[in-house]
Amino acid sequence: MSIAHGPETVVLKPSKPTSLLAALLLHPGAVVSTGYLLRAVWDEEPPATARAALQTCVLRLRRLFAKYGISATTIEAVPGGYRMRNDTGTLDLAQFRSLTARARAAAGTAEELYRLREALSLWQGQPLANVASRMLQRDAVPALEQERLRVLERVCDLELAAGNCHQVLVDLYESARRHPVRERFTEQLVEALYRTGRQAEALAEYRTVRERLREELGVDPGPGLRRLELSILRAEELGPATRAGDLAPAPPRPAPAPSGRAPEPAGPPPVPGFAGRGADLRALALRLTDPDGPRLLVVSGAPGIGKSALAHQSAYEVRRAFPGGVFGIGLARPDGSPLDHEEARKLLPEPGGGGRRLLILDDAAGAGQVLPLLPETGGAVVLVTSRRGLAAAVATHGGFVHRLDVLTPADARELLAGLIGAGRIAAEEPAVRELADVCGHFPLALRIAAGRLLTRPGLSVADCAAWLAEDPPGRLALAEDPRLSVPEVFGQAVAALPPALREAFLRLGSLEPHSGPATAGSESVLEQLVEAGMLEDGPPGEPYRIHAFLRVYARWLAQGRDGAAALLPR
């Protein structure tokens, strides 16, 4: 606490008059009872002469005020206690509360952010740092700190919503370190790091706070942090960076366009952690940006091979070719079951006249789900992801099918480096190659493995690879989300197969790696497995091939481990 008079500022020494002044200033303009003031000054042991001593403290404060040009009547004796009249011109706390109230009533986010920043500038160090009262330190200081932290949280929300992730990182690092059990700051820090492309650091921050909460309080992080962790591991696009709280929420503001230029149309963000796929990206970009090219494009391939990531990254890279906007809808529920036509139709964007548009239909179950939607897409270019090739849709509407393969060793290494850090990867190069082999170079499996490494800092890449190699399909799963689980994702694909195709797929697991899949069933059955994304077209002389990791999964499934026998044909 201090008294400012012109250029001169006097910091009060810890004393009984200082404790009395603090108790009065915490209740500006209100009558503060004598009993409360006695406890604030002497805590729980006031002397027999405390009331007389309290009057002496008031007198000393009035003399101090007079010395610095403050009216001697500032502290009023009223029935039952004392009152000190203060306003925004004489008390920082009153001004702070006034500014936050004006921020709530602000017409826009720019004014709100300005007022809140102005309010925070009034805080200088720890509140009541020179006040000796144990009662005030126990009861009043935490309440004051909560007021400040709520405003700081709102400021960080507004900065994130405005896209100022880099600018707010300093505030968030400091706040998360000083208030480790206040999860919102950690959540904001993790979000800011993720939005700036630093997903490895974001997951490391999550891991740190999770361990601290478990060690100090015996609890896990709250649902907000857990959802954010899963979004990062799945490389999902985050929604608007806003949060309703004690202060009025505000929508994010678009960044101003450079002078003389029209604003760039809204589009998708890049896929966090996306690695490699250069040839695939170029092939899709060529088709998507060709004004005379096909209106329907399909990205197909095995489950977990990265179809959605490729589609969304391609959309990001060609977004300027679609001034009417880029839109995306998912055609599957969280449990993997497909939306029906009416559910999907309601998700389609309204027709617009802003120019060429791109629509991503993600995770289509088959041509029967896509065909009814095509006439209602308003002439947009439609990019579909599906395990199936959607031959019926392409045959009737024309189009281009891009079959996706597993990652190359170099791309798999790049993906792992982006997720868990280049330094950690460089330190264990042979183990990284072994880990990529165990994961079959499938992006889904690699992200799950990265999640285990990030949440287990003492686990080496070599130990992780060796542990996973003992049972890859069973151990490549994160318990928090079925979409980050090889048994769940692959299991849904197998469960969707007709019995004859399911039996043929399971038979593939019994074949030796050098054996061709042709012995698993008739050509018709194998062609249907290709269409379903569970087999691939092979080289000349061997018309079919199966990804090594899918073969391992087929064998694991046929053995019925961990209840997987429920998927076996009866």
Coordinates of C-alpha atoms in Angstrom, one line a residue:
M1 CA 0.0 0.0 0.0
S2 CA 1.2 3.5 -0.8
I3 CA 0.0 7.1 -0.8
A4 CA 0.8 9.2 -3.9
H5 CA 0.8 13.0 -3.8
G6 CA 2.0 14.6 -7.0
P7 CA 5.3 13.2 -8.0
E8 CA 5.9 11.9 -4.5
T9 CA 4.9 8.3 -3.4
V10 CA 5.1 7.1 0.1
V11 CA 5.1 3.3 0.8
L12 CA 3.5 2.7 4.2
K13 CA 5.3 0.6 6.7
P14 CA 3.6 -2.5 8.2
S15 CA 1.8 -1.2 11.2
K16 CA -1.6 -1.1 12.9
P17 CA -2.6 2.1 11.1
T18 CA -1.7 0.5 7.8
S19 CA -3.8 -2.5 8.6
L20 CA -6.7 -0.2 9.5
L21 CA -6.3 1.8 6.3
A22 CA -6.3 -1.4 4.3
A23 CA -9.5 -2.6 5.9
L24 CA -11.3 0.7 5.1
L25 CA -10.0 0.8 1.5
L26 CA -11.2 -2.7 0.8
H27 CA -14.8 -1.4 1.4
P28 CA -14.8 2.1 -0.3
G29 CA -17.8 4.2 0.7
A30 CA -19.2 1.6 3.0
V31 CA -19.6 1.6 6.7
V32 CA -17.0 -0.8 8.2
S33 CA -18.0 -2.1 11.6
T34 CA -15.8 -1.5 14.6
G35 CA -15.7 -5.3 15.3
Y36 CA -14.3 -6.0 11.8
L37 CA -11.7 -3.2 12.1
L38 CA -10.6 -4.6 15.5
R39 CA -10.1 -8.1 14.0
A40 CA -8.3 -6.6 11.0
V41 CA -5.8 -4.7 13.2
W42 CA -5.3 -7.1 16.1
D43 CA -6.5 -10.4 14.5
E44 CA -8.1 -12.6 17.2
E45 CA -6.4 -11.1 20.2
P46 CA -7.5 -7.4 20.6
P47 CA -6.4 -5.8 23.9
A48 CA -8.8 -4.5 26.5
T49 CA -8.0 -1.0 25.3
A50 CA -8.5 -1.8 21.6
R51 CA -11.3 0.6 20.9
A52 CA -9.3 3.5 22.3
A53 CA -6.3 2.3 20.4
L54 CA -8.4 2.2 17.2
Q55 CA -9.3 5.8 17.6
T56 CA -5.6 6.6 18.0
C57 CA -4.9 4.8 14.7
V58 CA -7.6 6.8 13.0
L59 CA -6.0 10.0 14.3
R60 CA -2.6 9.0 13.1
L61 CA -4.0 8.3 9.6
R62 CA -5.7 11.7 9.5
R63 CA -2.4 13.4 10.4
L64 CA -0.7 11.4 7.6
F65 CA -3.4 12.4 5.1
A66 CA -3.1 16.1 6.2
K67 CA 0.7 15.9 5.6
Y68 CA 0.2 14.9 2.0
G69 CA -2.6 17.2 1.3
I70 CA -5.5 14.7 1.8
S71 CA -8.6 16.1 3.6
A72 CA -8.6 15.2 7.3
T73 CA -12.3 14.3 7.0
T74 CA -11.6 11.4 4.6
I75 CA -12.1 8.9 7.4
E76 CA -15.6 9.5 8.9
A77 CA -16.7 8.2 12.3
V78 CA -20.3 7.0 11.9
P79 CA -22.6 5.0 14.2
G80 CA -21.2 1.4 14.5
G81 CA -17.9 2.0 12.8
Y82 CA -16.0 4.1 10.3
R83 CA -16.4 5.0 6.6
M84 CA -13.8 6.2 4.1
R85 CA -15.1 7.8 0.9
N86 CA -13.1 7.0 -2.2
D87 CA -13.7 7.1 -5.9
T88 CA -11.8 6.3 -9.1
G89 CA -9.7 9.4 -8.7
T90 CA -8.4 8.5 -5.3
L91 CA -8.3 4.7 -5.1
D92 CA -6.8 2.2 -7.6
L93 CA -9.2 -0.6 -6.5
A94 CA -12.2 1.7 -7.3
Q95 CA -10.7 2.6 -10.7
F96 CA -9.9 -1.1 -11.4
R97 CA -13.5 -2.1 -10.8
S98 CA -14.8 0.9 -12.8
L99 CA -12.7 -0.1 -15.8
T100 CA -13.8 -3.7 -15.7
A101 CA -17.4 -2.6 -15.6
R102 CA -16.9 -0.3 -18.6
A103 CA -15.2 -3.2 -20.4
R104 CA -18.3 -5.4 -19.9
A105 CA -20.4 -2.6 -21.5
A106 CA -17.9 -2.0 -24.4
A107 CA -19.3 -1.9 -27.9
G108 CA -16.5 -4.1 -29.3
T109 CA -13.6 -6.3 -28.5
A110 CA -11.0 -3.6 -29.2
E111 CA -12.5 -1.3 -26.5
E112 CA -13.0 -4.1 -24.1
L113 CA -9.4 -5.3 -24.4
Y114 CA -8.1 -1.7 -24.0
R115 CA -10.1 -1.2 -20.8
L116 CA -9.1 -4.5 -19.3
R117 CA -5.4 -3.8 -20.1
E118 CA -5.7 -0.4 -18.5
A119 CA -7.3 -2.0 -15.4
L120 CA -4.5 -4.6 -15.1
S121 CA -1.8 -1.8 -15.3
L122 CA -3.0 -0.6 -11.9
W123 CA -1.7 -3.7 -10.2
Q124 CA 1.8 -3.2 -8.9
G125 CA 3.1 -6.3 -7.2
Q126 CA 1.4 -8.4 -4.6
P127 CA -1.7 -6.7 -3.1
L128 CA -1.4 -5.6 0.6
A129 CA 2.2 -6.7 0.6
N130 CA 3.0 -4.3 3.4
V131 CA -0.1 -5.1 5.5
A132 CA 0.7 -7.2 8.6
S133 CA -2.9 -8.2 9.3
R134 CA -3.2 -12.0 9.2
M135 CA -7.0 -11.8 8.8
L136 CA -6.7 -9.6 5.7
Q137 CA -3.9 -11.7 4.2
R138 CA -6.1 -14.8 4.8
D139 CA -9.4 -13.5 3.6
A140 CA -9.0 -10.3 1.5
V141 CA -5.8 -11.0 -0.5
P142 CA -7.1 -14.2 -2.2
A143 CA -10.3 -12.4 -3.2
L144 CA -8.4 -9.5 -4.7
E145 CA -6.2 -11.9 -6.6
Q146 CA -9.2 -13.7 -8.0
E147 CA -10.5 -10.4 -9.3
R148 CA -7.3 -9.7 -11.1
L149 CA -6.9 -13.3 -12.5
R150 CA -10.5 -13.2 -13.9
V151 CA -9.6 -10.1 -15.8
L152 CA -6.3 -11.5 -17.0
E153 CA -8.0 -14.7 -18.2
R154 CA -10.5 -12.6 -20.2
V155 CA -7.6 -10.6 -21.7
C156 CA -5.9 -13.8 -22.8
D157 CA -9.2 -15.1 -24.2
L158 CA -9.6 -11.9 -26.3
E159 CA -6.0 -12.0 -27.5
L160 CA -6.4 -15.6 -28.6
A161 CA -9.7 -14.8 -30.3
A162 CA -8.0 -12.0 -32.2
G163 CA -5.2 -14.4 -33.4
N164 CA -2.6 -12.7 -31.2
C165 CA -1.2 -16.0 -30.0
H166 CA 2.5 -15.1 -30.1
Q167 CA 1.9 -11.8 -28.3
V168 CA 0.0 -13.4 -25.4
L169 CA 2.5 -16.2 -24.8
V170 CA 4.6 -14.3 -22.3
D171 CA 1.6 -13.5 -20.1
L172 CA 0.5 -17.1 -20.3
Y173 CA 3.8 -18.6 -19.5
E174 CA 4.1 -16.4 -16.4
S175 CA 0.5 -17.0 -15.3
A176 CA 0.6 -20.8 -15.8
R177 CA 3.8 -21.0 -13.7
R178 CA 2.6 -18.8 -10.9
H179 CA -0.8 -20.4 -10.7
P180 CA -0.3 -24.0 -11.7
V181 CA -3.6 -25.3 -10.3
R182 CA -5.6 -22.7 -12.1
E183 CA -6.2 -24.8 -15.1
R184 CA -7.6 -22.1 -17.4
F185 CA -4.1 -20.5 -17.8
T186 CA -2.6 -23.8 -18.7
E187 CA -5.4 -24.4 -21.1
Q188 CA -4.8 -21.1 -22.8
L189 CA -1.1 -21.6 -22.9
V190 CA -1.5 -25.1 -24.5
E191 CA -4.0 -23.6 -27.0
A192 CA -1.7 -20.7 -27.9
L193 CA 1.3 -23.0 -28.4
Y194 CA -0.8 -25.4 -30.6
R195 CA -2.2 -22.5 -32.7
T196 CA 1.4 -21.3 -33.4
G197 CA 2.4 -24.7 -34.6
R198 CA 4.3 -25.9 -31.5
Q199 CA 2.2 -28.9 -30.7
A200 CA 5.1 -30.8 -29.1
E201 CA 5.5 -28.0 -26.5
A202 CA 1.8 -27.8 -26.1
L203 CA 1.6 -31.5 -25.1
A204 CA 4.6 -31.1 -22.9
E205 CA 2.8 -28.3 -21.0
Y206 CA -0.3 -30.5 -20.6
R207 CA 1.9 -33.3 -19.3
T208 CA 3.5 -31.1 -16.7
V209 CA 0.3 -29.8 -15.2
R210 CA -1.2 -33.2 -15.2
E211 CA 1.7 -34.6 -13.2
R212 CA 1.6 -31.7 -10.8
L213 CA -2.2 -32.1 -10.2
R214 CA -1.8 -35.8 -9.6
E215 CA 1.2 -35.3 -7.2
E216 CA -0.1 -32.4 -5.2
L217 CA -3.9 -32.8 -5.3
G218 CA -4.5 -36.4 -6.4
V219 CA -6.7 -35.3 -9.3
D220 CA -6.6 -35.4 -13.1
P221 CA -6.9 -32.3 -15.3
G222 CA -10.4 -31.0 -16.0
P223 CA -12.5 -31.8 -19.1
G224 CA -11.4 -28.6 -20.9
L225 CA -7.7 -29.6 -20.8
R226 CA -8.4 -33.2 -21.6
R227 CA -10.5 -32.3 -24.7
L228 CA -7.7 -30.0 -25.8
E229 CA -5.1 -32.7 -25.4
L230 CA -7.2 -35.1 -27.6
S231 CA -7.7 -32.4 -30.2
I232 CA -3.9 -31.9 -30.4
L233 CA -3.2 -35.6 -30.7
R234 CA -5.9 -35.9 -33.4
A235 CA -4.5 -32.8 -35.2
E236 CA -8.0 -31.3 -35.1
E237 CA -8.9 -27.8 -36.0
L238 CA -9.8 -25.8 -32.9
G239 CA -12.9 -23.7 -32.8
P240 CA -13.1 -20.0 -32.1
A241 CA -10.8 -19.1 -29.2
T242 CA -13.4 -17.6 -26.9
R243 CA -14.7 -18.5 -23.5
A244 CA -17.7 -17.2 -21.6
G245 CA -16.8 -16.1 -18.1
D246 CA -17.4 -13.4 -15.5
L247 CA -16.8 -10.7 -18.1
A248 CA -18.9 -10.3 -21.2
P249 CA -17.6 -12.5 -24.0
A250 CA -16.9 -11.1 -27.4
P251 CA -16.6 -12.6 -30.9
P252 CA -13.2 -12.8 -32.5
R253 CA -12.2 -9.9 -34.8
P254 CA -11.0 -10.6 -38.4
A255 CA -7.5 -9.3 -39.0
P256 CA -7.5 -6.1 -41.1
A257 CA -6.5 -6.5 -44.8
P258 CA -3.4 -4.8 -46.0
S259 CA -4.1 -1.4 -47.4
G260 CA -5.5 -1.5 -51.0
R261 CA -6.3 -5.2 -50.9
A262 CA -9.5 -7.0 -50.4
P263 CA -9.6 -9.2 -47.3
E264 CA -8.7 -12.8 -47.9
P265 CA -11.7 -15.2 -47.7
A266 CA -12.0 -17.2 -44.6
G267 CA -10.5 -20.6 -45.0
P268 CA -9.3 -23.6 -43.0
P269 CA -6.2 -23.5 -41.0
P270 CA -3.2 -25.8 -41.8
V271 CA -3.3 -29.3 -40.2
P272 CA -1.0 -29.2 -37.1
G273 CA 1.8 -31.7 -37.4
F274 CA 1.2 -32.4 -41.1
A275 CA 4.3 -34.0 -42.6
G276 CA 5.4 -34.9 -46.1
R277 CA 2.8 -36.1 -48.7
G278 CA 4.3 -33.7 -51.2
A279 CA 3.3 -35.7 -54.3
D280 CA -0.2 -36.2 -52.9
L281 CA -0.6 -32.5 -52.2
R282 CA 0.5 -31.5 -55.6
A283 CA -1.8 -34.0 -57.3
L284 CA -4.8 -32.8 -55.4
A285 CA -3.9 -29.1 -55.8
L286 CA -3.6 -29.6 -59.6
R287 CA -7.1 -31.0 -59.8
L288 CA -8.7 -28.7 -57.3
T289 CA -7.4 -25.5 -58.9
D290 CA -8.2 -26.4 -62.5
P291 CA -11.3 -24.4 -63.4
D292 CA -12.2 -27.1 -66.0
G293 CA -11.3 -30.0 -63.7
P294 CA -13.6 -32.5 -62.1
R295 CA -16.2 -31.3 -59.7
L296 CA -15.9 -34.5 -57.6
L297 CA -12.7 -35.6 -56.1
V298 CA -12.3 -38.6 -53.8
V299 CA -9.4 -39.4 -51.4
S300 CA -9.6 -43.1 -50.5
G301 CA -7.5 -45.5 -48.6
A302 CA -7.2 -47.8 -45.6
P303 CA -8.5 -46.7 -42.2
G304 CA -6.0 -44.5 -40.2
I305 CA -3.9 -43.7 -43.3
G306 CA -4.4 -40.0 -43.1
K307 CA -7.2 -39.2 -45.7
S308 CA -8.8 -36.5 -43.6
A309 CA -5.5 -34.8 -42.8
L310 CA -4.5 -34.8 -46.5
A311 CA -7.9 -33.4 -47.6
H312 CA -7.9 -30.5 -45.0
Q313 CA -4.2 -29.7 -45.7
S314 CA -4.9 -29.6 -49.4
A315 CA -7.9 -27.3 -48.8
Y316 CA -5.7 -25.0 -46.8
E317 CA -3.1 -24.8 -49.5
V318 CA -5.5 -24.0 -52.3
R319 CA -7.9 -21.8 -50.3
R320 CA -7.3 -18.7 -52.4
A321 CA -8.7 -20.5 -55.4
F322 CA -12.1 -20.6 -53.6
P323 CA -13.2 -17.0 -52.9
G324 CA -16.7 -18.3 -52.0
G325 CA -15.2 -20.2 -49.0
V326 CA -14.1 -23.7 -47.9
F327 CA -16.6 -25.7 -45.9
G328 CA -16.3 -29.1 -44.3
I329 CA -18.8 -31.5 -42.7
G330 CA -18.3 -34.9 -41.2
L331 CA -20.5 -37.7 -42.4
A332 CA -19.8 -40.1 -39.5
R333 CA -20.9 -40.0 -35.8
P334 CA -18.3 -40.4 -33.0
D335 CA -19.0 -44.1 -32.9
G336 CA -18.3 -44.5 -36.6
S337 CA -21.8 -45.0 -37.8
P338 CA -22.8 -43.0 -40.9
L339 CA -25.2 -40.0 -40.8
D340 CA -28.4 -40.6 -42.8
H341 CA -29.2 -38.4 -45.7
E342 CA -31.4 -36.0 -43.8
E343 CA -28.8 -35.5 -41.0
A344 CA -26.1 -34.8 -43.6
R345 CA -28.3 -32.5 -45.7
K346 CA -28.9 -30.2 -42.7
L347 CA -25.1 -29.7 -42.4
L348 CA -24.6 -28.5 -45.9
P349 CA -23.8 -24.8 -46.2
E350 CA -26.3 -22.4 -47.7
P351 CA -25.9 -21.6 -51.4
G352 CA -23.7 -18.5 -51.8
G353 CA -22.8 -16.1 -54.6
G354 CA -19.3 -15.3 -53.4
G355 CA -17.5 -17.3 -56.1
R356 CA -16.1 -20.8 -56.4
R357 CA -16.5 -22.9 -53.3
L358 CA -15.0 -26.1 -51.9
L359 CA -16.9 -28.5 -49.8
I360 CA -15.2 -31.4 -47.9
L361 CA -17.4 -34.4 -47.1
D362 CA -15.3 -36.3 -44.6
D363 CA -15.5 -40.0 -43.8
A364 CA -18.2 -41.1 -46.2
A365 CA -19.5 -44.6 -45.7
G366 CA -20.0 -45.2 -49.4
A367 CA -21.5 -43.8 -52.7
G368 CA -25.0 -44.3 -51.4
Q369 CA -24.3 -41.6 -48.7
V370 CA -22.7 -39.1 -51.1
L371 CA -24.9 -39.4 -54.2
P372 CA -28.0 -37.8 -52.7
L373 CA -26.0 -34.8 -51.4
L374 CA -24.3 -33.9 -54.7
P375 CA -27.3 -32.1 -56.3
E376 CA -27.6 -30.0 -53.1
T377 CA -24.0 -28.7 -53.0
G378 CA -24.8 -25.6 -55.1
G379 CA -22.1 -26.2 -57.7
A380 CA -19.3 -26.4 -55.2
V381 CA -16.2 -28.5 -55.9
V382 CA -16.7 -31.6 -53.6
L383 CA -13.7 -33.3 -52.0
V384 CA -14.7 -36.6 -50.3
T385 CA -12.7 -38.8 -48.0
S386 CA -13.7 -42.4 -47.7
R387 CA -12.2 -45.9 -47.2
R388 CA -14.1 -46.7 -50.3
G389 CA -13.3 -45.6 -53.8
L390 CA -16.9 -44.5 -54.4
A391 CA -16.9 -46.0 -57.9
A392 CA -20.6 -45.5 -58.3
A393 CA -20.4 -41.8 -57.6
V394 CA -17.4 -41.3 -59.9
A395 CA -19.1 -43.3 -62.6
T396 CA -22.3 -41.3 -62.6
H397 CA -20.8 -37.8 -62.0
G398 CA -17.3 -38.1 -63.2
G399 CA -14.4 -37.2 -61.0
F400 CA -10.9 -38.1 -59.8
V401 CA -10.0 -40.8 -57.2
H402 CA -6.7 -40.4 -55.3
R403 CA -5.7 -43.6 -53.5
L404 CA -3.6 -42.8 -50.5
D405 CA -0.7 -45.1 -49.4
V406 CA 1.2 -45.2 -46.1
L407 CA 3.9 -42.6 -45.3
T408 CA 7.4 -43.0 -46.6
P409 CA 10.1 -43.5 -43.9
A410 CA 11.2 -39.9 -44.3
D411 CA 7.7 -38.6 -43.9
A412 CA 7.1 -40.9 -40.9
R413 CA 10.2 -39.5 -39.3
E414 CA 9.1 -35.9 -40.1
L415 CA 5.7 -36.5 -38.5
L416 CA 7.2 -37.9 -35.3
A417 CA 9.7 -35.0 -35.2
G418 CA 6.9 -32.5 -35.4
L419 CA 5.0 -34.2 -32.6
I420 CA 7.6 -35.0 -30.1
G421 CA 10.5 -32.7 -31.0
A422 CA 13.3 -32.9 -33.5
G423 CA 15.9 -33.2 -30.8
R424 CA 14.4 -36.3 -29.3
I425 CA 14.1 -37.9 -32.7
A426 CA 17.7 -37.0 -33.7
A427 CA 19.0 -38.6 -30.5
E428 CA 17.5 -42.0 -31.4
E429 CA 17.5 -42.4 -35.1
P430 CA 17.6 -46.2 -35.3
A431 CA 14.8 -46.5 -32.7
V432 CA 12.7 -44.0 -34.7
R433 CA 13.0 -46.2 -37.8
E434 CA 12.0 -49.2 -35.7
L435 CA 9.1 -47.4 -34.2
A436 CA 7.8 -46.3 -37.7
D437 CA 8.1 -49.9 -38.9
V438 CA 6.1 -51.2 -35.8
C439 CA 3.4 -48.6 -36.7
G440 CA 3.4 -49.7 -40.3
H441 CA 4.0 -46.1 -41.3
F442 CA 0.3 -45.4 -40.6
P443 CA -0.3 -41.8 -39.5
L444 CA -2.9 -42.9 -36.9
A445 CA -0.5 -45.4 -35.3
L446 CA 2.4 -42.9 -35.3
R447 CA 0.3 -40.2 -33.6
I448 CA -0.8 -42.7 -30.9
A449 CA 2.9 -43.7 -30.4
A450 CA 3.8 -40.0 -30.2
G451 CA 1.1 -39.5 -27.6
R452 CA 2.6 -42.2 -25.4
L453 CA 6.1 -40.8 -25.7
L454 CA 4.9 -37.2 -24.8
T455 CA 3.0 -38.4 -21.7
R456 CA 5.9 -40.6 -20.5
P457 CA 9.0 -38.4 -20.5
G458 CA 11.1 -41.2 -19.1
L459 CA 10.3 -43.6 -21.9
S460 CA 12.9 -43.8 -24.6
V461 CA 11.9 -44.2 -28.3
A462 CA 13.6 -47.6 -28.3
D463 CA 11.7 -48.8 -25.2
C464 CA 8.4 -47.6 -26.7
A465 CA 9.1 -49.4 -30.0
A466 CA 10.0 -52.6 -28.2
W467 CA 6.9 -52.5 -26.0
L468 CA 4.6 -51.8 -28.9
A469 CA 6.2 -54.5 -31.0
E470 CA 5.0 -57.2 -28.5
D471 CA 1.4 -56.4 -29.4
P472 CA 1.1 -53.5 -31.9
P473 CA -2.7 -53.6 -32.6
G474 CA -3.6 -54.1 -28.9
R475 CA -1.2 -51.5 -27.5
L476 CA -1.6 -48.7 -30.1
A477 CA -4.5 -47.1 -28.3
L478 CA -5.1 -44.1 -26.1
A479 CA -7.8 -44.8 -23.6
E480 CA -9.2 -41.3 -23.6
D481 CA -10.6 -41.4 -27.1
P482 CA -11.7 -44.3 -29.4
R483 CA -10.7 -42.3 -32.4
L484 CA -7.1 -42.7 -31.2
S485 CA -7.2 -46.4 -31.0
V486 CA -6.1 -48.9 -33.7
P487 CA -8.5 -51.6 -32.3
E488 CA -11.4 -49.2 -32.5
V489 CA -10.7 -47.5 -35.8
F490 CA -9.7 -50.7 -37.6
G491 CA -12.5 -52.6 -35.8
Q492 CA -15.2 -50.3 -37.1
A493 CA -13.9 -50.8 -40.6
V494 CA -13.9 -54.6 -40.3
A495 CA -17.3 -54.7 -38.5
A496 CA -18.8 -52.7 -41.5
L497 CA -17.8 -55.5 -43.9
P498 CA -20.3 -58.1 -45.0
P499 CA -19.7 -61.5 -43.5
A500 CA -18.0 -63.0 -46.6
L501 CA -15.6 -60.0 -46.8
R502 CA -14.9 -60.1 -43.1
E503 CA -14.0 -63.8 -43.3
A504 CA -11.7 -63.2 -46.2
F505 CA -10.0 -60.3 -44.4
L506 CA -9.4 -62.4 -41.3
R507 CA -8.0 -65.2 -43.5
L508 CA -5.3 -62.7 -44.7
G509 CA -3.9 -62.7 -41.2
S510 CA -3.0 -66.4 -41.4
L511 CA -1.0 -65.9 -44.6
E512 CA 2.8 -65.5 -44.4
P513 CA 4.1 -62.0 -45.3
H514 CA 5.5 -63.3 -48.7
S515 CA 2.2 -64.9 -49.6
G516 CA -0.1 -63.1 -52.0
P517 CA -3.6 -62.2 -50.8
A518 CA -5.1 -64.0 -53.8
T519 CA -5.3 -67.2 -51.8
A520 CA -7.7 -65.5 -49.3
G521 CA -10.7 -65.6 -51.5
S522 CA -12.2 -65.2 -55.0
E523 CA -11.3 -62.3 -57.3
S524 CA -14.7 -60.8 -56.7
V525 CA -14.2 -60.9 -52.9
L526 CA -10.8 -59.4 -53.2
E527 CA -12.0 -56.6 -55.5
Q528 CA -14.6 -55.8 -52.9
L529 CA -11.9 -55.7 -50.2
V530 CA -10.0 -53.2 -52.4
E531 CA -13.1 -51.1 -52.7
A532 CA -13.6 -51.2 -48.9
G533 CA -10.0 -50.0 -48.3
M534 CA -8.7 -53.2 -46.8
L535 CA -6.6 -54.3 -49.8
E536 CA -4.6 -52.4 -52.4
D537 CA -4.1 -52.9 -56.1
G538 CA -0.8 -54.7 -56.5
P539 CA 2.0 -54.6 -59.1
P540 CA 1.8 -56.5 -62.4
G541 CA 1.8 -60.2 -61.7
E542 CA 0.4 -59.8 -58.2
P543 CA -2.9 -57.9 -58.6
Y544 CA -3.5 -57.4 -54.9
R545 CA -1.4 -56.5 -51.9
I546 CA -2.2 -55.8 -48.2
H547 CA -0.4 -53.2 -46.0
A548 CA 1.9 -55.1 -43.6
F549 CA 0.2 -53.4 -40.6
L550 CA -3.3 -54.4 -41.7
R551 CA -2.0 -58.0 -42.1
V552 CA -0.7 -57.9 -38.5
Y553 CA -4.1 -56.5 -37.4
A554 CA -6.0 -59.2 -39.3
R555 CA -3.9 -61.9 -37.5
W556 CA -4.4 -60.2 -34.1
L557 CA -8.2 -60.0 -34.8
A558 CA -8.4 -63.6 -35.9
Q559 CA -6.8 -64.7 -32.6
G560 CA -9.6 -62.9 -30.8
R561 CA -7.5 -61.0 -28.3
D562 CA -9.0 -58.6 -25.8
G563 CA -12.6 -59.4 -26.8
A564 CA -12.0 -58.9 -30.5
A565 CA -13.6 -62.2 -31.2
A566 CA -16.9 -60.4 -31.0
L567 CA -16.1 -59.2 -34.6
L568 CA -15.5 -62.7 -35.9
P569 CA -18.2 -64.2 -38.2
R570 CA -20.5 -66.5 -36.4

